[in-house]
Amino acid sequence: MEDFLRNFTISACSSVISKTGSAPLELWRLQRQNNFIPNSTLRDVIKKEGIRYLWKGNGVNLIKGVPQYSINYAIYSKINEKINNKLLSGVLSGSISIGLIYPLETTRSYLCLQTNKNKYNGIVDVLRKSSIKTLYQGFYPSLFGFGIFSGFLFHFQDKYNNIFPNSPLSGGLAGVSALTVSYPTDLVRRRLQLQSFDNTVPIYNNAFDAIKKIYINEGGIPAFYRGLSANYVKSFVQWGIHFYALSLFMDFTVKSKQSS
């Protein structure tokens, strides 16, 4: 239990630093994925809302992301102790963590993609106005997709860390590599998540219907990689900072334990 709490706390601190540092890039990637939504460029945000709104949605992103990634890392570490398989441990921990916080993932998307609070005043307002069904739109693709992302993230981070030990490069490259594998699931879940958000969002009956319509109406396979370049930049920065901070905090706790 002590190790679980230590890993949870270390990952929480790393998540706060990495997510706040990469928040404008997170907003940019959401906009690029869903560019049919009005005012969905960084220039529009600066012009209509101000520079500080490049961090809009970061509050809920921290409320969502800190427990998600902390639970993910703590469960991953525990499972990997038992089975010694980073890929499978990451898949299991990723699916569990996203399943526990998913309504906040939907809330974050809504707050990031609105303009001048034209739909919601904050986290509580989204939760109050949205039905359970709305908050869980896109849940199954997310459960599968984040599990895959998490598994490959830890797998690749271990491989790259052998080449670039304790360097931001290992985490950044791991994030980009994992994203390459899992990205289409992220785009599909985001489209389903936004069904009730705005009338500019295409209507889908379910994940399979979304895959079919995106493929037919938006240009085939490349359509599932819409906004990938923005996601590469964001993931490289976020996961580079995250794993580097994680290693620093881990070294600090080990040295503190040894000296006590």
Rosetta silent file (secondary structure, phi, psi, omega in degrees, C-alpha in Angstrom):
SEQUENCE: MEDFLRNFTISACSSVISKTGSAPLELWRLQRQNNFIPNSTLRDVIKKEGIRYLWKGNGVNLIKGVPQYSINYAIYSKINEKINNKLLSGVLSGSISIGLIYPLETTRSYLCLQTNKNKYNGIVDVLRKSSIKTLYQGFYPSLFGFGIFSGFLFHFQDKYNNIFPNSPLSGGLAGVSALTVSYPTDLVRRRLQLQSFDNTVPIYNNAFDAIKKIYINEGGIPAFYRGLSANYVKSFVQWGIHFYALSLFMDFTVKSKQSS
SCORE:     score description
SCORE:     0.000 S_00000001
   1 L     0.000  -37.301  179.499    0.000    0.000    0.000 S_00000001
   2 H   -62.726  -42.337  178.766    2.891    2.338    0.792 S_00000001
   3 H   -65.272  -39.137  178.941    4.380    1.817   -2.687 S_00000001
   4 H   -60.854  -47.318 -179.549    0.969    2.386   -4.303 S_00000001
   5 H   -66.245  -37.666  177.717    0.518    5.725   -2.497 S_00000001
   6 H   -63.322  -47.002  179.719    4.090    6.780   -3.299 S_00000001
   7 H   -64.863  -37.694  177.688    3.632    6.025   -7.009 S_00000001
   8 H   -61.767  -47.569 -177.075    0.233    7.759   -6.991 S_00000001
   9 H   -66.422  -43.761  179.625    1.694   10.921   -5.423 S_00000001
  10 H   -61.277  -44.535  179.957    4.757   11.010   -7.668 S_00000001
  11 H   -68.107  -34.806  177.790    2.641   10.628  -10.803 S_00000001
  12 H   -60.729  -46.976  179.384    0.185   13.282   -9.540 S_00000001
  13 H   -63.189  -41.768  179.386    2.983   15.848   -9.191 S_00000001
  14 H   -64.848  -37.863 -179.216    4.395   14.942  -12.604 S_00000001
  15 H   -66.469  -41.233  178.681    0.934   15.238  -14.196 S_00000001
  16 H   -59.730  -46.005 -178.517    0.336   18.730  -12.801 S_00000001
  17 H   -66.413  -48.571 -174.398    3.637   19.957  -14.229 S_00000001
  18 H   -70.799  -39.340 -177.368    3.345   18.267  -17.642 S_00000001
  19 H   -72.635  -39.702  178.142   -0.318   19.050  -18.244 S_00000001
  20 H   -66.896  -40.837  179.427   -0.074   22.716  -17.261 S_00000001
  21 H   -65.000  -30.620 -176.328    3.053   23.150  -19.362 S_00000001
  22 L  -106.597   11.150 -174.821    1.435   21.619  -22.458 S_00000001
  23 H   -56.710  -45.211  177.785   -2.124   23.008  -21.999 S_00000001
  24 H   -61.957  -33.100  177.401   -2.107   25.339  -25.059 S_00000001
  25 H   -70.701  -33.963  175.866   -0.894   22.419  -27.188 S_00000001
  26 H   -64.287  -42.560  176.687   -3.702   20.252  -25.760 S_00000001
  27 H   -62.355  -44.211  179.789   -6.229   22.903  -26.809 S_00000001
  28 H   -59.059  -42.274 -177.994   -4.642   23.092  -30.272 S_00000001
  29 H   -67.693  -38.059  177.000   -4.890   19.324  -30.764 S_00000001
  30 H   -63.769  -40.244  178.602   -8.569   19.276  -29.789 S_00000001
  31 H   -64.615  -42.166 -178.486   -9.233   22.083  -32.254 S_00000001
  32 H   -66.291  -34.996  178.398   -7.379   20.320  -35.061 S_00000001
  33 H   -68.978  -31.529 -171.667   -9.350   17.114  -34.501 S_00000001
  34 L  -129.737   56.184 -172.261  -12.669   18.963  -34.601 S_00000001
  35 L   -74.967   -0.138  175.443  -12.085   21.943  -36.872 S_00000001
  36 L   -79.762  -13.196  179.391  -15.743   22.056  -37.962 S_00000001
  37 L   -79.033  133.950 -177.359  -16.611   23.665  -34.599 S_00000001
  38 L   -55.818  144.578  176.065  -16.780   27.505  -34.791 S_00000001
  39 L    60.106   33.064 -175.263  -13.774   29.535  -33.567 S_00000001
  40 L   -97.861   56.054  170.162  -11.628   26.408  -33.263 S_00000001
  41 L  -137.049  157.160  178.132   -8.181   27.927  -33.799 S_00000001
  42 H   -64.139  -34.737  178.294   -5.673   29.333  -31.331 S_00000001
  43 H   -61.772  -42.529  177.873   -5.834   32.658  -33.164 S_00000001
  44 H   -62.224  -41.191 -179.938   -9.602   32.810  -32.583 S_00000001
  45 H   -62.024  -46.806 -179.854   -9.129   32.034  -28.892 S_00000001
  46 H   -63.508  -42.867 -176.884   -6.550   34.817  -28.450 S_00000001
  47 H   -68.976  -43.612 -172.707   -8.633   37.310  -30.458 S_00000001
  48 H   -93.383  -22.899 -173.850  -12.040   36.588  -28.898 S_00000001
  49 L  -125.346  -27.213 -178.939  -11.095   35.480  -25.382 S_00000001
  50 L   110.058  159.141 -174.731   -7.521   36.508  -24.581 S_00000001
  51 H   -60.522  -37.679 -176.747   -4.162   34.773  -24.153 S_00000001
  52 H   -63.203  -20.124  179.733   -4.993   33.293  -20.750 S_00000001
  53 H   -78.979   -1.335  168.835   -7.773   31.288  -22.394 S_00000001
  54 H   -65.439  -17.581  176.258   -5.141   29.211  -24.153 S_00000001
  55 H  -101.670   13.367  179.808   -5.264   27.405  -20.790 S_00000001
  56 L   -64.145  140.818 -176.825   -9.070   27.099  -20.772 S_00000001
  57 L    85.745   -6.573 -177.308  -10.116   23.662  -19.703 S_00000001
  58 H   -70.931  -30.015  177.884   -6.819   23.125  -17.880 S_00000001
  59 H   -61.094  -51.429  179.027   -8.541   23.168  -14.494 S_00000001
  60 H   -70.015  -28.670  177.018  -10.816   20.279  -15.387 S_00000001
  61 H   -63.850  -37.242  176.801   -7.936   18.675  -17.276 S_00000001
  62 H   -72.424  -41.772  178.658   -5.985   18.592  -13.995 S_00000001
  63 H   -62.635  -35.687  177.102   -9.008   17.407  -12.025 S_00000001
  64 H   -80.985  -48.704 -169.163   -9.455   14.688  -14.648 S_00000001
  65 H   -75.445  -36.795 -177.469   -5.857   13.996  -15.582 S_00000001
  66 H   -62.151  -52.009  176.781   -4.140   13.962  -12.193 S_00000001
  67 H   -66.616  -35.592 -179.182   -6.226   11.111  -10.739 S_00000001
  68 H   -60.584  -54.175 -176.002   -6.358    9.329  -14.102 S_00000001
  69 H   -74.131  -27.420  176.856   -2.605    9.225  -14.685 S_00000001
  70 H   -70.644  -45.257  175.804   -1.839    8.730  -10.986 S_00000001
  71 H   -62.525  -43.369 -179.007   -4.190    5.744  -10.777 S_00000001
  72 H   -57.551  -50.531 -176.575   -2.844    4.518  -14.096 S_00000001
  73 H   -67.921  -40.824 -178.621    0.798    4.619  -12.983 S_00000001
  74 H   -66.059  -43.718  178.708    0.126    3.209   -9.523 S_00000001
  75 H   -68.627  -40.996  177.679   -1.957    0.296  -10.870 S_00000001
  76 H   -56.808  -47.265 -178.640    0.533   -0.272  -13.702 S_00000001
  77 H   -61.612  -40.380 -178.615    3.415   -0.524  -11.220 S_00000001
  78 H   -67.549  -46.967 -178.798    1.461   -2.958   -9.042 S_00000001
  79 H   -65.406  -41.675 -176.510    0.378   -5.204  -11.934 S_00000001
  80 H   -66.224  -27.093  174.271    3.820   -5.155  -13.535 S_00000001
  81 H   -62.050  -34.186 -175.562    5.352   -6.384  -10.267 S_00000001
  82 H   -83.631  -42.118 -171.426    3.177   -9.485  -10.589 S_00000001
  83 H  -110.880  -13.052  178.859    3.363  -10.283  -14.328 S_00000001
  84 L    50.945   49.683  176.757    6.480   -8.396  -15.506 S_00000001
  85 L  -139.626  100.223 -173.350    4.872   -7.380  -18.806 S_00000001
  86 H   -63.291  -38.074 -178.930    4.879   -3.626  -19.364 S_00000001
  87 H   -64.678  -52.381 -179.013    2.607   -3.729  -22.416 S_00000001
  88 H   -67.087  -39.698  178.394   -0.153   -5.792  -20.800 S_00000001
  89 H   -60.902  -40.827  179.153    0.187   -4.014  -17.454 S_00000001
  90 H   -67.920  -38.140  177.996   -0.223   -0.659  -19.214 S_00000001
  91 H   -62.237  -47.198 -178.507   -3.272   -1.823  -21.176 S_00000001
  92 H   -65.656  -46.750 -178.358   -5.027   -3.017  -18.012 S_00000001
  93 H   -67.088  -36.900  179.304   -4.142    0.038  -15.917 S_00000001
  94 H   -64.653  -43.724  179.532   -5.076    2.425  -18.732 S_00000001
  95 H   -64.847  -40.356  179.268   -8.526    0.887  -19.208 S_00000001
  96 H   -65.317  -45.481 -174.798   -9.218    0.947  -15.467 S_00000001
  97 H   -67.364  -42.932  179.936   -8.100    4.565  -15.011 S_00000001
  98 H   -68.936  -32.624  178.195  -10.067    6.009  -17.954 S_00000001
  99 H   -64.027  -33.074 -177.164  -13.134    4.038  -16.869 S_00000001
 100 H   -76.027  -27.664 -172.978  -13.051    5.656  -13.425 S_00000001
 101 H  -118.693   12.122 -167.425  -12.875    9.289  -14.579 S_00000001
 102 H   -55.044  -41.544  178.995  -14.577    9.290  -18.001 S_00000001
 103 H   -55.263  -32.502  178.168  -17.322   11.916  -17.313 S_00000001
 104 H   -72.205  -27.440  174.859  -14.548   14.419  -16.538 S_00000001
 105 H   -65.398  -42.908  176.652  -12.930   13.597  -19.905 S_00000001
 106 H   -65.032  -43.720  179.127  -16.177   14.594  -21.648 S_00000001
 107 H   -58.641  -43.424  179.574  -16.449   17.706  -19.470 S_00000001
 108 H   -60.133  -43.542 -179.957  -12.906   18.747  -20.398 S_00000001
 109 H   -61.160  -43.519 -179.177  -13.669   18.469  -24.131 S_00000001
 110 H   -62.920  -45.865 -177.229  -16.794   20.614  -23.796 S_00000001
 111 H   -69.172  -32.460  179.646  -15.059   23.378  -21.832 S_00000001
 112 H   -71.047  -35.903 -170.966  -12.067   23.477  -24.188 S_00000001
 113 H   -96.381   -1.171  173.947  -14.108   23.752  -27.376 S_00000001
 114 L   -84.454  166.604  179.558  -16.649   26.379  -26.319 S_00000001
 115 L  -121.935  127.412  178.248  -16.082   30.120  -26.890 S_00000001
 116 L    52.337   38.824  179.280  -16.496   32.769  -24.177 S_00000001
 117 L    52.132   40.467 -176.133  -18.390   30.305  -21.985 S_00000001
 118 L   -76.098   -7.663  179.078  -21.243   30.340  -24.501 S_00000001
 119 L  -122.707  -41.300 -175.564  -22.460   26.909  -23.391 S_00000001
 120 L  -138.445  149.684  179.552  -21.209   26.175  -19.876 S_00000001
 121 L   -92.560  -11.452 -179.612  -19.880   28.174  -16.918 S_00000001
 122 L   165.324 -170.014 -175.698  -17.618   25.471  -15.590 S_00000001
 123 H   -58.335  -50.182 -175.944  -17.256   21.847  -14.527 S_00000001
 124 H   -62.107  -37.624 -179.478  -20.317   21.785  -12.265 S_00000001
 125 H   -65.005  -40.705  176.892  -22.460   23.409  -14.964 S_00000001
 126 H   -62.859  -47.723 -178.092  -21.493   20.735  -17.514 S_00000001
 127 H   -64.534  -34.606 -179.409  -22.223   17.940  -15.051 S_00000001
 128 H   -71.749  -39.067 -175.030  -25.539   19.553  -14.054 S_00000001
 129 H   -86.619  -15.536 -173.784  -26.781   20.091  -17.605 S_00000001
 130 L  -102.697  139.277  176.672  -25.585   16.795  -19.099 S_00000001
 131 L   -75.895  164.609  176.204  -27.270   13.420  -18.738 S_00000001
 132 H   -58.564  -40.923  179.568  -25.337   10.305  -17.736 S_00000001
 133 H   -60.338  -42.825  179.113  -25.728    9.069  -21.312 S_00000001
 134 H   -64.318  -44.098 -177.535  -24.186   12.281  -22.659 S_00000001
 135 H   -65.990  -23.194 -178.666  -21.265   12.166  -20.234 S_00000001
 136 L  -105.053   13.014  175.692  -20.458    8.587  -21.294 S_00000001
 137 L   -63.173  132.721 -179.110  -20.667    9.114  -25.062 S_00000001
 138 L    81.626   12.548 -174.156  -17.618    7.527  -26.686 S_00000001
 139 H   -63.964  -46.446 -174.621  -16.878    5.467  -23.565 S_00000001
 140 H   -68.258  -43.843  173.730  -16.167    2.112  -25.223 S_00000001
 141 H   -60.704  -32.888 -179.950  -13.747    3.406  -27.897 S_00000001
 142 H   -70.963  -41.404  178.602  -12.015    5.341  -25.106 S_00000001
 143 H   -58.382  -44.942  179.204  -11.793    2.280  -22.851 S_00000001
 144 H   -72.205  -47.383 -173.188  -10.159    0.336  -25.662 S_00000001
 145 H   -67.585  -44.960 -179.444   -8.116    3.204  -27.090 S_00000001
 146 H   -70.968  -30.693  174.467   -6.601    4.564  -23.882 S_00000001
 147 H   -60.208  -46.370  178.061   -5.802    1.029  -22.775 S_00000001
 148 H   -62.661  -45.609  179.722   -3.838    0.509  -25.994 S_00000001
 149 H   -59.136  -47.816 -177.686   -2.183    3.931  -25.667 S_00000001
 150 H   -62.468  -43.060  179.918   -1.185    3.311  -22.052 S_00000001
 151 H   -60.482  -49.225 -179.638    0.213   -0.141  -22.804 S_00000001
 152 H   -71.228  -28.774  177.536    2.394    1.036  -25.659 S_00000001
 153 H   -60.717  -51.355 -179.741    3.374    4.191  -23.744 S_00000001
 154 H   -68.687  -36.078  178.866    4.991    2.210  -20.920 S_00000001
 155 H   -62.451  -50.703 -178.033    6.381   -0.367  -23.372 S_00000001
 156 H   -69.877  -35.377 -179.430    8.060    2.239  -25.582 S_00000001
 157 H   -61.774  -39.445  177.467    9.221    4.364  -22.655 S_00000001
 158 H   -63.597  -41.890 -179.321   11.137    1.397  -21.294 S_00000001
 159 H   -67.704  -46.747 -178.319   12.741    0.767  -24.709 S_00000001
 160 H   -69.436  -28.685 -179.373   13.659    4.411  -25.360 S_00000001
 161 H   -68.447  -22.471  174.242   14.948    4.861  -21.821 S_00000001
 162 H   -71.022  -26.226 -179.776   17.639    2.287  -22.601 S_00000001
 163 H   -90.752  -43.222 -179.703   18.802    4.584  -25.419 S_00000001
 164 L  -121.384   73.644 -173.899   18.211    7.957  -23.720 S_00000001
 165 L   -61.180  129.657  176.650   18.389    7.151  -19.973 S_00000001
 166 L    52.538   38.759  179.285   16.526    9.600  -17.711 S_00000001
 167 L  -117.818  146.396  174.285   16.074   12.055  -20.583 S_00000001
 168 H   -56.795  -22.936  179.317   12.914   13.919  -21.681 S_00000001
 169 H   -61.536  -38.044 -176.753   13.563   12.356  -25.096 S_00000001
 170 H   -65.456  -44.621  177.810   12.590    8.887  -23.896 S_00000001
 171 H   -68.245  -41.190  179.561    9.184   10.006  -22.617 S_00000001
 172 H   -62.700  -45.769  179.354    8.547   12.276  -25.595 S_00000001
 173 H   -67.954  -34.382  176.999    9.363    9.579  -28.141 S_00000001
 174 H   -64.156  -42.676  178.168    7.305    7.044  -26.178 S_00000001
 175 H   -61.920  -43.435  179.293    4.279    9.363  -26.291 S_00000001
 176 H   -65.662  -42.547 -178.868    4.620    9.884  -30.046 S_00000001
 177 H   -65.611  -44.759  179.463    5.078    6.152  -30.701 S_00000001
 178 H   -65.214  -37.813  179.358    2.091    5.123  -28.559 S_00000001
 179 H   -64.611  -37.467  179.675   -0.048    7.799  -30.167 S_00000001
 180 H   -59.289  -37.703 -179.446    0.780    6.504  -33.652 S_00000001
 181 H   -73.688  -42.727 -168.415   -0.684    3.126  -32.698 S_00000001
 182 H  -101.009   -4.556 -168.458   -3.804    4.347  -30.884 S_00000001
 183 H   -55.865  -44.659 -178.957   -4.696    7.650  -32.573 S_00000001
 184 H   -56.032  -33.580  178.726   -7.713    6.573  -34.676 S_00000001
 185 H   -67.700  -32.696  179.312   -9.530    5.423  -31.531 S_00000001
 186 H   -68.140  -40.715  179.745   -8.978    8.852  -29.960 S_00000001
 187 H   -66.417  -43.018 -179.423  -10.515   10.635  -32.941 S_00000001
 188 H   -64.380  -45.498 -178.971  -13.555    8.319  -33.029 S_00000001
 189 H   -64.586  -34.663 -179.708  -14.210    8.623  -29.297 S_00000001
 190 H   -67.156  -40.403  177.787  -13.903   12.414  -29.489 S_00000001
 191 H   -62.256  -43.388  179.048  -16.502   12.604  -32.257 S_00000001
 192 H   -67.168  -36.701  179.880  -18.905   10.451  -30.234 S_00000001
 193 H   -61.617  -33.005 -174.139  -18.152   12.481  -27.127 S_00000001
 194 L   -93.407    9.216 -176.724  -19.191   15.700  -28.884 S_00000001
 195 L   -54.372  -37.899 -177.320  -22.549   14.462  -30.215 S_00000001
 196 L   -98.285    7.213 -172.557  -24.514   16.678  -27.824 S_00000001
 197 L   -85.019  -46.381 -173.258  -22.094   19.594  -27.865 S_00000001
 198 L  -153.329  147.798 -177.950  -22.799   21.494  -31.093 S_00000001
 199 L   -74.319   -2.658  174.848  -24.996   21.122  -34.206 S_00000001
 200 L   -83.514  -13.311 -178.987  -21.897   21.308  -36.409 S_00000001
 201 L   -76.689  126.643  176.833  -20.786   17.871  -35.143 S_00000001
 202 L   -56.752  147.763 -177.425  -21.712   15.048  -37.567 S_00000001
 203 L   -92.346  131.676  177.980  -24.293   12.622  -36.173 S_00000001
 204 L  -129.675  145.339  179.262  -23.276    9.017  -35.496 S_00000001
 205 L   -82.065  -34.225 -179.535  -25.325    6.120  -34.119 S_00000001
 206 L  -166.312 -175.568 -176.789  -22.382    4.303  -32.550 S_00000001
 207 H   -62.483  -40.683 -179.340  -18.635    3.735  -32.949 S_00000001
 208 H   -67.273  -37.265  176.909  -19.019    1.508  -36.020 S_00000001
 209 H   -66.191  -38.692  178.154  -21.312    4.067  -37.674 S_00000001
 210 H   -63.646  -44.487  179.589  -18.756    6.801  -36.909 S_00000001
 211 H   -60.151  -44.857 -179.064  -15.933    4.751  -38.459 S_00000001
 212 H   -62.662  -48.735 -175.728  -18.018    4.113  -41.577 S_00000001
 213 H   -70.486  -38.323  177.715  -19.116    7.751  -42.043 S_00000001
 214 H   -63.380  -42.759 -179.809  -15.692    9.228  -41.328 S_00000001
 215 H   -63.264  -46.159 -175.718  -14.139    6.851  -43.858 S_00000001
 216 H   -74.345  -44.439 -169.958  -16.747    7.569  -46.571 S_00000001
 217 H   -92.132  -15.311 -171.654  -17.315   11.289  -46.032 S_00000001
 218 L  -122.934   13.065  170.844  -13.910   12.581  -44.952 S_00000001
 219 L   107.468   24.079  175.396  -11.365   10.975  -47.264 S_00000001
 220 L    76.022 -149.976 -175.313  -10.779    7.360  -46.247 S_00000001
 221 H   -55.938  -42.016 -179.400   -7.980    6.185  -43.937 S_00000001
 222 H   -57.791  -24.700 -179.253   -6.210    9.608  -43.707 S_00000001
 223 H   -62.266  -29.735 -178.743   -9.365   11.028  -42.108 S_00000001
 224 H   -76.397   -6.623  177.978   -8.688    8.967  -38.974 S_00000001
 225 H  -113.532   21.157  177.348   -5.371   10.775  -38.568 S_00000001
 226 L   -60.630  128.861  178.862   -6.822   14.290  -38.754 S_00000001
 227 L    80.129   11.858 -176.264   -4.868   16.561  -36.415 S_00000001
 228 H   -63.215  -39.122 -177.923   -2.122   13.984  -35.877 S_00000001
 229 H   -61.082  -41.386  177.569    0.711   16.504  -36.296 S_00000001
 230 H   -64.559  -37.408  179.367   -0.705   18.690  -33.513 S_00000001
 231 H   -69.098  -34.857  176.066   -1.066   15.616  -31.341 S_00000001
 232 H   -60.525  -47.825 -178.894    2.548   14.626  -31.996 S_00000001
 233 H   -61.376  -49.022 -178.605    3.788   18.013  -30.782 S_00000001
 234 H   -62.397  -45.551 -177.527    1.546   17.971  -27.715 S_00000001
 235 H   -66.398  -39.518  179.794    2.347   14.365  -26.795 S_00000001
 236 H   -61.560  -45.848 -179.059    6.092   14.818  -27.214 S_00000001
 237 H   -67.432  -50.151 -175.796    6.115   17.842  -24.904 S_00000001
 238 H   -61.857  -49.962 -174.635    3.672   16.445  -22.326 S_00000001
 239 H   -77.944  -25.799  172.951    5.140   12.956  -21.986 S_00000001
 240 H   -63.032  -47.502  177.967    8.715   14.195  -22.209 S_00000001
 241 H   -65.294  -43.817 -173.914    8.078   16.461  -19.215 S_00000001
 242 H   -60.246  -53.850 -176.308    5.952   13.847  -17.435 S_00000001
 243 H   -71.175  -31.081  176.875    8.422   10.960  -17.456 S_00000001
 244 H   -67.135  -44.973  177.287   11.399   13.234  -16.786 S_00000001
 245 H   -64.352  -37.690  178.735    9.639   14.736  -13.745 S_00000001
 246 H   -59.519  -44.428 -179.180    8.591   11.224  -12.715 S_00000001
 247 H   -67.103  -37.576  178.587   12.213   10.035  -12.721 S_00000001
 248 H   -65.745  -46.016  179.134   13.354   13.087  -10.718 S_00000001
 249 H   -64.626  -39.165  179.645   10.645   12.638   -8.083 S_00000001
 250 H   -63.525  -45.178  177.987   11.348    8.905   -7.918 S_00000001
 251 H   -61.115  -40.602 -179.515   15.094    9.504   -7.383 S_00000001
 252 H   -63.457  -44.629 -178.870   14.299   12.087   -4.700 S_00000001
 253 H   -67.435  -37.495  178.858   12.004    9.746   -2.748 S_00000001
 254 H   -64.910  -45.402  179.794   14.512    6.878   -2.953 S_00000001
 255 H   -65.122  -37.865  179.050   17.369    9.096   -1.681 S_00000001
 256 H   -65.469  -39.236  179.659   15.155   10.499    1.086 S_00000001
 257 H   -66.409  -39.159 -179.119   14.198    6.991    2.163 S_00000001
 258 H   -68.987  -34.401 -177.111   17.840    5.887    2.209 S_00000001
 259 H   -81.927  -15.677 -177.984   18.972    8.885    4.277 S_00000001
 260 L   -86.158    0.000    0.000   16.203    8.505    6.873 S_00000001
